Short mmCIF file of C-alpha atoms in Angstrom, two decimals:
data_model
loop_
_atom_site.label_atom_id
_atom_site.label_comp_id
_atom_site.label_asym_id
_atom_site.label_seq_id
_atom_site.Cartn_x
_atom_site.Cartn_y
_atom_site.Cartn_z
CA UNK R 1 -2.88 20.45 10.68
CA UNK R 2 -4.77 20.34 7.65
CA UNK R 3 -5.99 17.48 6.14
CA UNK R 4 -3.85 15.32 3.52
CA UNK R 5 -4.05 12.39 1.70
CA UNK R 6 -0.31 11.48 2.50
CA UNK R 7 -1.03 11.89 6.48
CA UNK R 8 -2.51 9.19 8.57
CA UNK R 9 -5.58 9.32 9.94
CA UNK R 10 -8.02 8.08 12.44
CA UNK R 11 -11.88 8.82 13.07
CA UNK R 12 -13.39 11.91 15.38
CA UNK R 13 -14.77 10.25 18.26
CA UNK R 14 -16.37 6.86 18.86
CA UNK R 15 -19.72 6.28 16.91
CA UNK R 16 -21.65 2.57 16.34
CA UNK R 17 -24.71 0.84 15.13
CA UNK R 18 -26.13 -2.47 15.97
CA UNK R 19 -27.75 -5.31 13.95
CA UNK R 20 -28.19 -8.73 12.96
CA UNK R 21 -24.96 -10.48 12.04
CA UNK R 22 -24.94 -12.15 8.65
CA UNK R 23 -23.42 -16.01 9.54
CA UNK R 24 -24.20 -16.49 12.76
CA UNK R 25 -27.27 -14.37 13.17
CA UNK R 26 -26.41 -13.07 16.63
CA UNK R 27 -27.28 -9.54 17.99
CA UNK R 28 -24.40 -7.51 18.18
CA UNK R 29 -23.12 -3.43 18.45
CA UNK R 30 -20.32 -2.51 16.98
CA UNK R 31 -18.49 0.77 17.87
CA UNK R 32 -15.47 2.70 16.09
CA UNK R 33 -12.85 4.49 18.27
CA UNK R 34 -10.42 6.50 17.58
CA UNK R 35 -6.55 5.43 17.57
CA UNK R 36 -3.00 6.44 17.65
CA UNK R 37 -0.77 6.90 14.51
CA UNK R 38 0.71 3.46 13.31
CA UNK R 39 -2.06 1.44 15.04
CA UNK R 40 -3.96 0.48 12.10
CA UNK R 41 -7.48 -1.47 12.21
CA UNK R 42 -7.94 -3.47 15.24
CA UNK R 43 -10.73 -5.54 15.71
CA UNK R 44 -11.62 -5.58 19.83
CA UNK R 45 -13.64 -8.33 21.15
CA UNK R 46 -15.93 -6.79 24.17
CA UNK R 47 -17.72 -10.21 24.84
CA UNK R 48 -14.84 -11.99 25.72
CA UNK R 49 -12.53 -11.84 29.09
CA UNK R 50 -10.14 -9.32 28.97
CA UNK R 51 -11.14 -7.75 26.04
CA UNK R 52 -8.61 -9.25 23.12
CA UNK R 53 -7.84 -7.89 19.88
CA UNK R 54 -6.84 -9.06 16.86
CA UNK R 55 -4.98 -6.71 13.51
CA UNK R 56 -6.71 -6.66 10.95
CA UNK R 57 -3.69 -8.04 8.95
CA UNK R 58 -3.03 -10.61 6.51
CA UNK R 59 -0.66 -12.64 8.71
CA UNK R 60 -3.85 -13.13 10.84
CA UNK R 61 -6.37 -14.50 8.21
CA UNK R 62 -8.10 -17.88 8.97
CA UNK R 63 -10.74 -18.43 6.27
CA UNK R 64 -11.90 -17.21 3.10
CA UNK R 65 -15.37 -19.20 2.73
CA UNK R 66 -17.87 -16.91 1.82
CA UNK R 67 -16.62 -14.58 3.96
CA UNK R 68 -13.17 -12.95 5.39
CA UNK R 69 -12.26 -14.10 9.08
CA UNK R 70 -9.33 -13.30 10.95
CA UNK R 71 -8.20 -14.02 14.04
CA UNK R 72 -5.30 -15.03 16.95
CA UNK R 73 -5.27 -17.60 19.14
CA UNK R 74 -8.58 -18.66 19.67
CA UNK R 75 -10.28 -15.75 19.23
CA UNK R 76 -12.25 -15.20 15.88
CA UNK R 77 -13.71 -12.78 14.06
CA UNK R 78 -15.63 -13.45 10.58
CA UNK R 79 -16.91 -11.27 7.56
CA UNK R 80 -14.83 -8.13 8.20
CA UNK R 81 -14.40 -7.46 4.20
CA UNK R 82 -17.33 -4.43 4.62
CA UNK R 83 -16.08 -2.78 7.73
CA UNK R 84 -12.52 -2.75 6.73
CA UNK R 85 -13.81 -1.41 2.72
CA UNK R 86 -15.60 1.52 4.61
CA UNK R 87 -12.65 2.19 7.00
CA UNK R 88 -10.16 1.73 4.21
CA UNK R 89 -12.21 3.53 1.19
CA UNK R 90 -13.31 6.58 3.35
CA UNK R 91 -9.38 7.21 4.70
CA UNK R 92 -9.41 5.72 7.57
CA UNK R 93 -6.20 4.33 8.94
CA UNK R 94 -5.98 3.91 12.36
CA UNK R 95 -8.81 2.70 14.57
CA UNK R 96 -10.73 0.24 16.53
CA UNK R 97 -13.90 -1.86 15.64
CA UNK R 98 -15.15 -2.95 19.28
CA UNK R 99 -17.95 -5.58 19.11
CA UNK R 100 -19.51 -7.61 21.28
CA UNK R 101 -19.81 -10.86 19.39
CA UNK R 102 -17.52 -12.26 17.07
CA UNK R 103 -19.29 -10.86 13.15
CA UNK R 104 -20.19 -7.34 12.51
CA UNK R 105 -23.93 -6.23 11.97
CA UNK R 106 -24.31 -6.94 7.86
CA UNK R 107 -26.99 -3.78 7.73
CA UNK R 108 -28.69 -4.01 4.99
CA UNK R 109 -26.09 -6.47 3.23
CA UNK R 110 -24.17 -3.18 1.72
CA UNK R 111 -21.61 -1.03 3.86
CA UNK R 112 -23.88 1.82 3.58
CA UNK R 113 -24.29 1.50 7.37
CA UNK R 114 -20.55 1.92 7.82
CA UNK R 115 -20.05 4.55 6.06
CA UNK R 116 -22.92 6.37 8.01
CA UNK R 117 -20.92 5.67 11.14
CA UNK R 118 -17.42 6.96 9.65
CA UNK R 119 -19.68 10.17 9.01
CA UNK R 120 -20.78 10.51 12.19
CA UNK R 121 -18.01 9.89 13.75
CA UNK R 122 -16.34 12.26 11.91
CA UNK R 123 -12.40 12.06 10.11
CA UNK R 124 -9.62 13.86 11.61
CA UNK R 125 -5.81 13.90 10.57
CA UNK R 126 -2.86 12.63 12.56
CA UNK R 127 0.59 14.26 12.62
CA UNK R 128 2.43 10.82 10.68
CA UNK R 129 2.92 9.82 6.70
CA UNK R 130 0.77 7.40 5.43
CA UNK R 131 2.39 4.16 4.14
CA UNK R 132 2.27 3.65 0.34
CA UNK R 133 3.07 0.43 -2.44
CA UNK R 134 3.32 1.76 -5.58
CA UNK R 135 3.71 -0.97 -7.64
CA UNK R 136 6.25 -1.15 -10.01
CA UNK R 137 6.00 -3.91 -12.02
CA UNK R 138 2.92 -5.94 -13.09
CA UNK R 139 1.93 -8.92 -10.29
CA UNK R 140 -1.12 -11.55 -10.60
CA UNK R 141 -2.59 -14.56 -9.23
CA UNK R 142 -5.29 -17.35 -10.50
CA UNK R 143 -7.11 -20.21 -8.87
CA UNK R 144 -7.64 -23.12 -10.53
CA UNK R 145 -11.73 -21.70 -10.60
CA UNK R 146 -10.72 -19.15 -13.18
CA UNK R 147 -10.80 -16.49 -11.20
CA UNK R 148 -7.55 -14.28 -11.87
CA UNK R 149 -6.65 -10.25 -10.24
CA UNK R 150 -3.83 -8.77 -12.08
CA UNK R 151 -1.83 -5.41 -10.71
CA UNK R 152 -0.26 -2.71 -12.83
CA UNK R 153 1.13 -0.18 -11.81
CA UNK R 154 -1.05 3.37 -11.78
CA UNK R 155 -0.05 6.84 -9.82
CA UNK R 156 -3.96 6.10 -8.36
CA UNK R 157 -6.47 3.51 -6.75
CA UNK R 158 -8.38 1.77 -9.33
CA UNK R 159 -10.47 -1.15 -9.51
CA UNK R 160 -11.65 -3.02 -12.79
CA UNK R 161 -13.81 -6.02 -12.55
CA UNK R 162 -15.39 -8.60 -14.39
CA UNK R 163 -17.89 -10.52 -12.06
CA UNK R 164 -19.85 -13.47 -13.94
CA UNK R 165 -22.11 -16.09 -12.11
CA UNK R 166 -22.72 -19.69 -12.77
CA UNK R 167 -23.11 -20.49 -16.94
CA UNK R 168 -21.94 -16.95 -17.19
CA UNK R 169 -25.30 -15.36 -15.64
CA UNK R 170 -25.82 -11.93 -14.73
CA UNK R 171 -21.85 -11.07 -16.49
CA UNK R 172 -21.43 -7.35 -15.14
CA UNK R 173 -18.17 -4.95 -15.90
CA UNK R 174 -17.21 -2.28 -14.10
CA UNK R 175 -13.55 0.29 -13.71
CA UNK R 176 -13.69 2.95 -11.41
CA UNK R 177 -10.77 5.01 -9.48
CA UNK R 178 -11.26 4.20 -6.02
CA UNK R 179 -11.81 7.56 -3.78
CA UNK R 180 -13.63 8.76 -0.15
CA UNK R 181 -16.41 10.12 -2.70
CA UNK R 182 -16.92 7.29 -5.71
CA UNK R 183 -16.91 4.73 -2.20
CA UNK R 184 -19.69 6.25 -1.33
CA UNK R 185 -21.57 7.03 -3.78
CA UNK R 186 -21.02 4.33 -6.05
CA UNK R 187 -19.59 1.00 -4.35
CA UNK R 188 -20.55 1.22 -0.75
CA UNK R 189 -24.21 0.75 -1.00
CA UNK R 190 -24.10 -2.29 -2.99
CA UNK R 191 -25.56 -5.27 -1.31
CA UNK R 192 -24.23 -8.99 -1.04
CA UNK R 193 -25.94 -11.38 -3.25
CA UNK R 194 -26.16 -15.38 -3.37
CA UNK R 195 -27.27 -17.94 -6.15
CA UNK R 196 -30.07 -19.75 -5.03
CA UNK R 197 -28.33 -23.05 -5.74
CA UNK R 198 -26.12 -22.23 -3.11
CA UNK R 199 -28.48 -21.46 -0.60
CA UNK R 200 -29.00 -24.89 1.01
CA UNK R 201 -25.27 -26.19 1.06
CA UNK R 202 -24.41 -22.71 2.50
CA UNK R 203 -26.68 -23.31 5.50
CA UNK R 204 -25.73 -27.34 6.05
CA UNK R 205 -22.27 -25.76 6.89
CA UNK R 206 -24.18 -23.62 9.23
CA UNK R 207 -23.86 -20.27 7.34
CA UNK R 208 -26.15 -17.67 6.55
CA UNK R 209 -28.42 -17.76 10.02
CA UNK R 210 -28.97 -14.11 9.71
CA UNK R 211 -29.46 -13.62 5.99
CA UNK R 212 -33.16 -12.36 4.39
CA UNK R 213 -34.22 -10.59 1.45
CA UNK R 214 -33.51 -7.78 3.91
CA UNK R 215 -29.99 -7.82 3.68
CA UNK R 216 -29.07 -9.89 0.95
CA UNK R 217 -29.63 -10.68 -3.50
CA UNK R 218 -31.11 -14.07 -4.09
CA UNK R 219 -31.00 -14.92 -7.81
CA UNK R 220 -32.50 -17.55 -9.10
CA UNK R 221 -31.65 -18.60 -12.65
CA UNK R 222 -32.72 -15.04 -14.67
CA UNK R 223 -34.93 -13.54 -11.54
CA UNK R 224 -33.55 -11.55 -8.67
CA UNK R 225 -35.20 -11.36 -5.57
CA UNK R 226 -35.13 -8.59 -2.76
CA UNK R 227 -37.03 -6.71 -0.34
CA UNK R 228 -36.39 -3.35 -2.81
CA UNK R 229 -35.30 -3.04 -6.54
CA UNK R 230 -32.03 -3.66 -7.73
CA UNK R 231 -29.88 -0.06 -6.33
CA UNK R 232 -27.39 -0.09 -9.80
CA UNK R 233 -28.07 -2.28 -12.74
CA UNK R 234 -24.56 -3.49 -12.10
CA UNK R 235 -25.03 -4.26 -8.56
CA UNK R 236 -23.49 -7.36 -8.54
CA UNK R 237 -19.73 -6.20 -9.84
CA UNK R 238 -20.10 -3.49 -7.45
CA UNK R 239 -20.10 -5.41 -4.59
CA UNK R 240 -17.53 -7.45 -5.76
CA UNK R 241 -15.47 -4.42 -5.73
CA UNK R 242 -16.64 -3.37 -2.14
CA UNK R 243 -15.00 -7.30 -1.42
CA UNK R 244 -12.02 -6.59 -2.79
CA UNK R 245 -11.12 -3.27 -1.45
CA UNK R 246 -11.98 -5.22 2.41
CA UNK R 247 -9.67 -8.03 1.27
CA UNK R 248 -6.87 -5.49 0.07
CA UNK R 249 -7.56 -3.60 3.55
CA UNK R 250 -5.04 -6.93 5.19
CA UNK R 251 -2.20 -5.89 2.92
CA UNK R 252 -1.64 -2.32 5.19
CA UNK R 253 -0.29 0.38 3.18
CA UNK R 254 -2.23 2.05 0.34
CA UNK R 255 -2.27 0.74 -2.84
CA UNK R 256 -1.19 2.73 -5.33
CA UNK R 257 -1.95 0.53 -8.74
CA UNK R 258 -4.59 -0.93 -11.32
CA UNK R 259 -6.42 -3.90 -9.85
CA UNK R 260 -7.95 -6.26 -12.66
CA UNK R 261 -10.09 -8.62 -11.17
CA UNK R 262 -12.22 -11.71 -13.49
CA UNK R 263 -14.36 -13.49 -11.26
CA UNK R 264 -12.83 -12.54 -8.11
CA UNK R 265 -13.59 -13.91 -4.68
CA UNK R 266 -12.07 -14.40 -0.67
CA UNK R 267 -9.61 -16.68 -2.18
CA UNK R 268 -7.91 -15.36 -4.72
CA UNK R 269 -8.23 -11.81 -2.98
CA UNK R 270 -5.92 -12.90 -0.52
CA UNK R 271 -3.76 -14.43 -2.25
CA UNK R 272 -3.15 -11.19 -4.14
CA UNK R 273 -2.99 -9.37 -0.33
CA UNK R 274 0.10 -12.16 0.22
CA UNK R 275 2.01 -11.20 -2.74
CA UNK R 276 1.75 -7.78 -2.01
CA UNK R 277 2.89 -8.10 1.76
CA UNK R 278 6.09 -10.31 0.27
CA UNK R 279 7.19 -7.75 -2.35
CA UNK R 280 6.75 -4.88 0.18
CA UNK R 281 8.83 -7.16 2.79
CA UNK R 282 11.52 -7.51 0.25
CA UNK R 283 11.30 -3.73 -1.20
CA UNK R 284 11.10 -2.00 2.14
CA UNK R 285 14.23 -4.15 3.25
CA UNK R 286 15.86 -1.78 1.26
CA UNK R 287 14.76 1.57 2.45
CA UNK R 288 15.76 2.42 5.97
CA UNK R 289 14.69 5.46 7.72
CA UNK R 290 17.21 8.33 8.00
CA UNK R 291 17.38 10.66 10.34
CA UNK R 292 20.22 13.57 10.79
CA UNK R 293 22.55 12.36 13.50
CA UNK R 294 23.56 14.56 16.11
CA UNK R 295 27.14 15.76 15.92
CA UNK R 296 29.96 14.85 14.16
CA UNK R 297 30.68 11.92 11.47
CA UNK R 298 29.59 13.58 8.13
CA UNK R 299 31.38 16.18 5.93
CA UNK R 300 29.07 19.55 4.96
CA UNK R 301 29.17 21.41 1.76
CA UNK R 302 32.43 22.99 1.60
CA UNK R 303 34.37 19.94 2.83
CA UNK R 304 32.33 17.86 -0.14
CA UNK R 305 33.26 20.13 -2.44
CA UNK R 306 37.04 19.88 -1.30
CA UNK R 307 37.01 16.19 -2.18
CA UNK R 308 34.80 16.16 -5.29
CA UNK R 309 35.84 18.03 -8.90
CA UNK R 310 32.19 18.75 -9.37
CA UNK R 311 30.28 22.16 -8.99
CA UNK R 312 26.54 23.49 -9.58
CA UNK R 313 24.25 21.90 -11.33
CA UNK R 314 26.71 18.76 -11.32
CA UNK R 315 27.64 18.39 -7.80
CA UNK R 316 25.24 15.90 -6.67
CA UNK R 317 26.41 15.73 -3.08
CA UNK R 318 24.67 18.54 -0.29
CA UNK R 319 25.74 16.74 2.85
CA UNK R 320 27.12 13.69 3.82
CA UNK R 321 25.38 12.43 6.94
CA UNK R 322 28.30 10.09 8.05
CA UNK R 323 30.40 6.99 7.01
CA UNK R 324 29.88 2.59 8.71
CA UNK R 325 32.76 0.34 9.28
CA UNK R 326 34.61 3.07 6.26
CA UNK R 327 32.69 0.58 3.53
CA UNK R 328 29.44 2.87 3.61
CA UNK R 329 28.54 5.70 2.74
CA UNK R 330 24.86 7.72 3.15
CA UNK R 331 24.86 11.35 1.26
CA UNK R 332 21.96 13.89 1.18
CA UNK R 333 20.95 15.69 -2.38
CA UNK R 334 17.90 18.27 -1.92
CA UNK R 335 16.01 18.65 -5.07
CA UNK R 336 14.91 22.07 -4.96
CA UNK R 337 12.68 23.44 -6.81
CA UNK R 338 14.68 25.87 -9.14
CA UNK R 339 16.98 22.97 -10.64
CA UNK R 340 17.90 24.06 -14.03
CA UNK R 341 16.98 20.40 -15.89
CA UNK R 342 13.16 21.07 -15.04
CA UNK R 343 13.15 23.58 -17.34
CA UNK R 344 13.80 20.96 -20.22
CA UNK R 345 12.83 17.47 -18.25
CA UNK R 346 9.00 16.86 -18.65
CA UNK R 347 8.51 20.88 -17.71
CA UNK R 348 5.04 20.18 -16.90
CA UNK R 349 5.51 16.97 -15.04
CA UNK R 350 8.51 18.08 -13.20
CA UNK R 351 10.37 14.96 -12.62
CA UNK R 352 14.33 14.41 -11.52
CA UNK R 353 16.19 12.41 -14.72
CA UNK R 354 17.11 8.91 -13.54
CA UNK R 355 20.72 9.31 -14.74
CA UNK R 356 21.26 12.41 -12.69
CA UNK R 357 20.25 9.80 -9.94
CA UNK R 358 22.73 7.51 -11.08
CA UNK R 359 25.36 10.54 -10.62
CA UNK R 360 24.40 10.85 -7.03
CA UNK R 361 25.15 7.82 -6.43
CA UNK R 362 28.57 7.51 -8.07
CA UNK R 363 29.21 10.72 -6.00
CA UNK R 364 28.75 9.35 -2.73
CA UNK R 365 30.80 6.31 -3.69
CA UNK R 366 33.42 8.46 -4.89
CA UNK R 367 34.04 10.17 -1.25
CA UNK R 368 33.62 6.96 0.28
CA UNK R 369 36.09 5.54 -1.69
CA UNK R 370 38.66 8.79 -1.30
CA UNK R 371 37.94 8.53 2.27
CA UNK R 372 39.09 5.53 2.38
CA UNK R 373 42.51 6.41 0.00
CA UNK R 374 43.43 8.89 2.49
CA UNK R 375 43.26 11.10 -0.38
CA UNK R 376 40.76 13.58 -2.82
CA UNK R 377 43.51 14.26 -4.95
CA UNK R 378 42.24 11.40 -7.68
CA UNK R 379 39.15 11.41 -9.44
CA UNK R 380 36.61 8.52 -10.12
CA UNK R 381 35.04 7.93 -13.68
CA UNK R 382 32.66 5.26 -14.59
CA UNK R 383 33.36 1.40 -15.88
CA UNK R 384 30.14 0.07 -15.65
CA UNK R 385 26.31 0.04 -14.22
CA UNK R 386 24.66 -2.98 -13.97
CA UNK R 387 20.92 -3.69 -12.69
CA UNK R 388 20.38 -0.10 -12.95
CA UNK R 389 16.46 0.15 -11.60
CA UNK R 390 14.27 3.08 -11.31
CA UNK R 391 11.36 2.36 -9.44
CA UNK R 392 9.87 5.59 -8.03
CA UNK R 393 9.45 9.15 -9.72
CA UNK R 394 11.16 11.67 -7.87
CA UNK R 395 9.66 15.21 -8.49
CA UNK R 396 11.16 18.88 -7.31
CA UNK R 397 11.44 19.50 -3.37
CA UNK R 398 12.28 15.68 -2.56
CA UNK R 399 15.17 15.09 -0.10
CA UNK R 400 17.96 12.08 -1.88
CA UNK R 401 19.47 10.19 0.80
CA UNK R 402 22.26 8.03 -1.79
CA UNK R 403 23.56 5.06 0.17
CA UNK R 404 26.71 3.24 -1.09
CA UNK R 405 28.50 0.37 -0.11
CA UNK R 406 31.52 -0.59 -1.38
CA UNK R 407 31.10 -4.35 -1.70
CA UNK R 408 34.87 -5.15 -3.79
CA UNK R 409 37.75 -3.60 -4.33
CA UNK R 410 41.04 -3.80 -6.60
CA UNK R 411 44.34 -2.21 -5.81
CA UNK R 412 44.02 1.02 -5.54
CA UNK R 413 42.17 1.92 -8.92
CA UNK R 414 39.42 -0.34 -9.02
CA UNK R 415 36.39 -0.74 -6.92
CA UNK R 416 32.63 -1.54 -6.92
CA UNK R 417 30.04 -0.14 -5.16
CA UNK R 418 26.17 -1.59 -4.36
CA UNK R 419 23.99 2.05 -4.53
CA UNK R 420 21.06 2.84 -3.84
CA UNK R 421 18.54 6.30 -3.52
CA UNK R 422 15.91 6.58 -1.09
CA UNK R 423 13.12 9.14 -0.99
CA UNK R 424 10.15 9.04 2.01
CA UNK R 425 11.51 5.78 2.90
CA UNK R 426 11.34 4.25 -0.08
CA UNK R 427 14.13 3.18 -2.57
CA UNK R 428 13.91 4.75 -5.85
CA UNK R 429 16.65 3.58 -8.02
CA UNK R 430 19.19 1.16 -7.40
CA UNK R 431 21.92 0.25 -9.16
CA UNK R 432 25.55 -2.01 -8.90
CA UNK R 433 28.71 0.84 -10.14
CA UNK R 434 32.61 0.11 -10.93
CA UNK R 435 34.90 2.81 -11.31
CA UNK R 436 38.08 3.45 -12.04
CA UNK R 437 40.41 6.16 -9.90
CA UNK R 438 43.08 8.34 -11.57
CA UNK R 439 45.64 10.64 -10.11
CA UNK R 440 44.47 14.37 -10.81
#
């Protein structure tokens, strides 16, 4: 299979490195391996008796202090923001970080190293979609320090940051789309950096055992201080941004949105990584997976077109896949790629009018609520649509599943319906419809 950005995947074989870890200052190797589709990033603790792991998932964070640790149960494992950036940045979705003590090697303070590793190890595609958020309306969080990340929404990656230091030193700006090559090249080998004020409280909590000038910034007040020259003028920002893409790693899907970060940090990162993981709780609620049930239950083109009045381009109906407790309803609508409104609806952006979703809808409700008439000779018009919501482009070749439920009814003319359209497993409009029946 060739390689995709909407496919999964996992790395080559195993590959590792070892070092000097940055807060506790132990030896330790770490060493990728490869993993199945749907595994995600697992962090595996080799030291320890039988071998425990722990998801690298948001659910599982512990503390944000300088660092990002996760763990379960009683088993730890701190500052995994630069492993999970590389993993995560380079399109990496499945695999797992063995180590045999509970931080990773810091390198030389950047994830350079990492990404060296991902290389060797090499990048290969799995047979499974990728999970996506695309975020559809803007989201944001604060702490009380100032520091504030905003997300809009944006068809790509992208990261723009402000990072400022104490009495606004060393104020850096930076926006960049976030892809396997820019990672590389441009975030990746930026280095961690401290203020030197914060040098002596950070080691009274017993922090920082393993940092030098080898693998860390020192600045203090206007002068920086490192074994080699600063690698970007705007080193600092970029790190900030390697942070942030390891913090968003915990969320799970791929980010498809604008992130607008002012003095970011840990903190506030994962507080962002929380909001995300409750709106794609509540969205994905919506959006079940569909599959095409084996024999009978549904109604195929002819017998659709027996019940409905509508006929090409109009008929918004292909298939119905089969009816629940005679109060739902889930209908298929191909979206091929000769549809005659593409030649007049954004030509060049070929995208599916939201109304015409709408229609699909109403259609599905329409047989659903004939079915349960006993009848097709009537025919349904429109009252009303309320909280109408289109939340997802759908372009030419997408499959509709339209799922209605009839959730009131009046007599025999009147009834309302609670609709929605899902695409790839995610809903793409939505929408509350009342009709009216008629005799034909």
């Amino acid at each position: 299979m060739a390689a995709s950005p909407e496919f999964q995947h996992t790395i080559g074989k195993p590959a590792g490195f070892s070092g000097t870890s940055l807060h506790t200052g132990e030896k330790v190797s770490l060493k990728l391996h490869p993993a199945p589709v749907d595994h995600g990033i697992k962090f595996r603790r080799k030291d320890l008796q039988d071998e425990p792991t722990i998801d690298a998932k948001i659910d599982n964070l512990k503390t944000v202090e300088r660092a990002t640790t996760i763990g379960e149960g009683s088993v730890r494992v701190h500052t995994v923001e630069h492993v999970l950036a590389a993993l995560s940045a380079m399109g990496v979705d499945n695999a797992v970080v063995e180590m045999d003590a509970n931080e990773p090697p810091i390198g030389d303070g950047s994830a350079h190293a990492y990404v060296d590793v991902i290389k060797r190890a090499g990048i290969a595609p799995q047979d499974a979609p990728r999970k996506f958020f695309d975020v559809r309306e803007p989201m944001h969080v604060e702490s009380r320090t100032g520091a504030m990340l905003v997300l809009l929404p944006d068809d790509k990656f992208r990261i723009s940051c402000t990072q400022a230091g104490p009495d606004n030193r060393f104020t850096q700006y930076l926006s960049m789309e976030i892809t396997p090559l820019t990672f590389e090249k441009e975030i990746a080998p930026a280095r961690t950096f401290v203020y030197y004020e914060d040098v002596e409280p950070l080691m009274q909590k017993n922090l920082i055992k393993g940092g030098s000038l080898e693998n860390a910034i020192v600045v203090r007040g206007e002068a920086v201080l490192s074994k080699e020259p600063l690698r970007f003028a705007d080193e600092f920002v970029r790190h900030k941004i390697l942070d942030i893409i390891g913090d968003l790693a915990l969320f799970g899907p791929r980010i498809r949105g604008h992130v607008i970060a002012v003095k970011p940090g840990h903190g506030v990162n994962a507080e962002l990584v929380r909001a995300l993981a409750r709106e794609y709780s509540r969205t994905s609620a919506l959006a079940v997976p569909r599959t095409f049930p084996p024999g009978e239950g549904g109604l195929d083109i002819n017998q659709v077109m027996e019940i409905l009045p509508h006929r090409f381009p109009f008929l918004m109906v292909d298939r119905v896949i089969g009816f629940e407790a005679d109060t739902k309803i889930t209908a298929v609508k191909s979206v091929s790629i000769s549809e005659p409104y593409f030649q007049g609806h954004f030509p060049g952006h070929p995208v599916m009018p939201g109304v015409l979703q709408v229609e699909a809808m109403a259609q599905a409700a329409s047989i659903l609520l004939m079915r349960l008439a006993r009848t097709s000779h009537r025919v349904g018009y429109f009252m009303s649509a309320d909280s109408v919501k289109f939340r997802k482009p759908v372009f030419r070749c997408a499959t509709i599943f339209s799922e209605s439920e009839i959730t009131k009814t009046r007599g025999a003319k009147l009834a309302k319906a609670k609709c929605h359209c899902v695409v790839n497993g995610a809903v793409v409009s939505e929408g509350e419809l009342m009709f009216t029946f008629l005799d034909q």
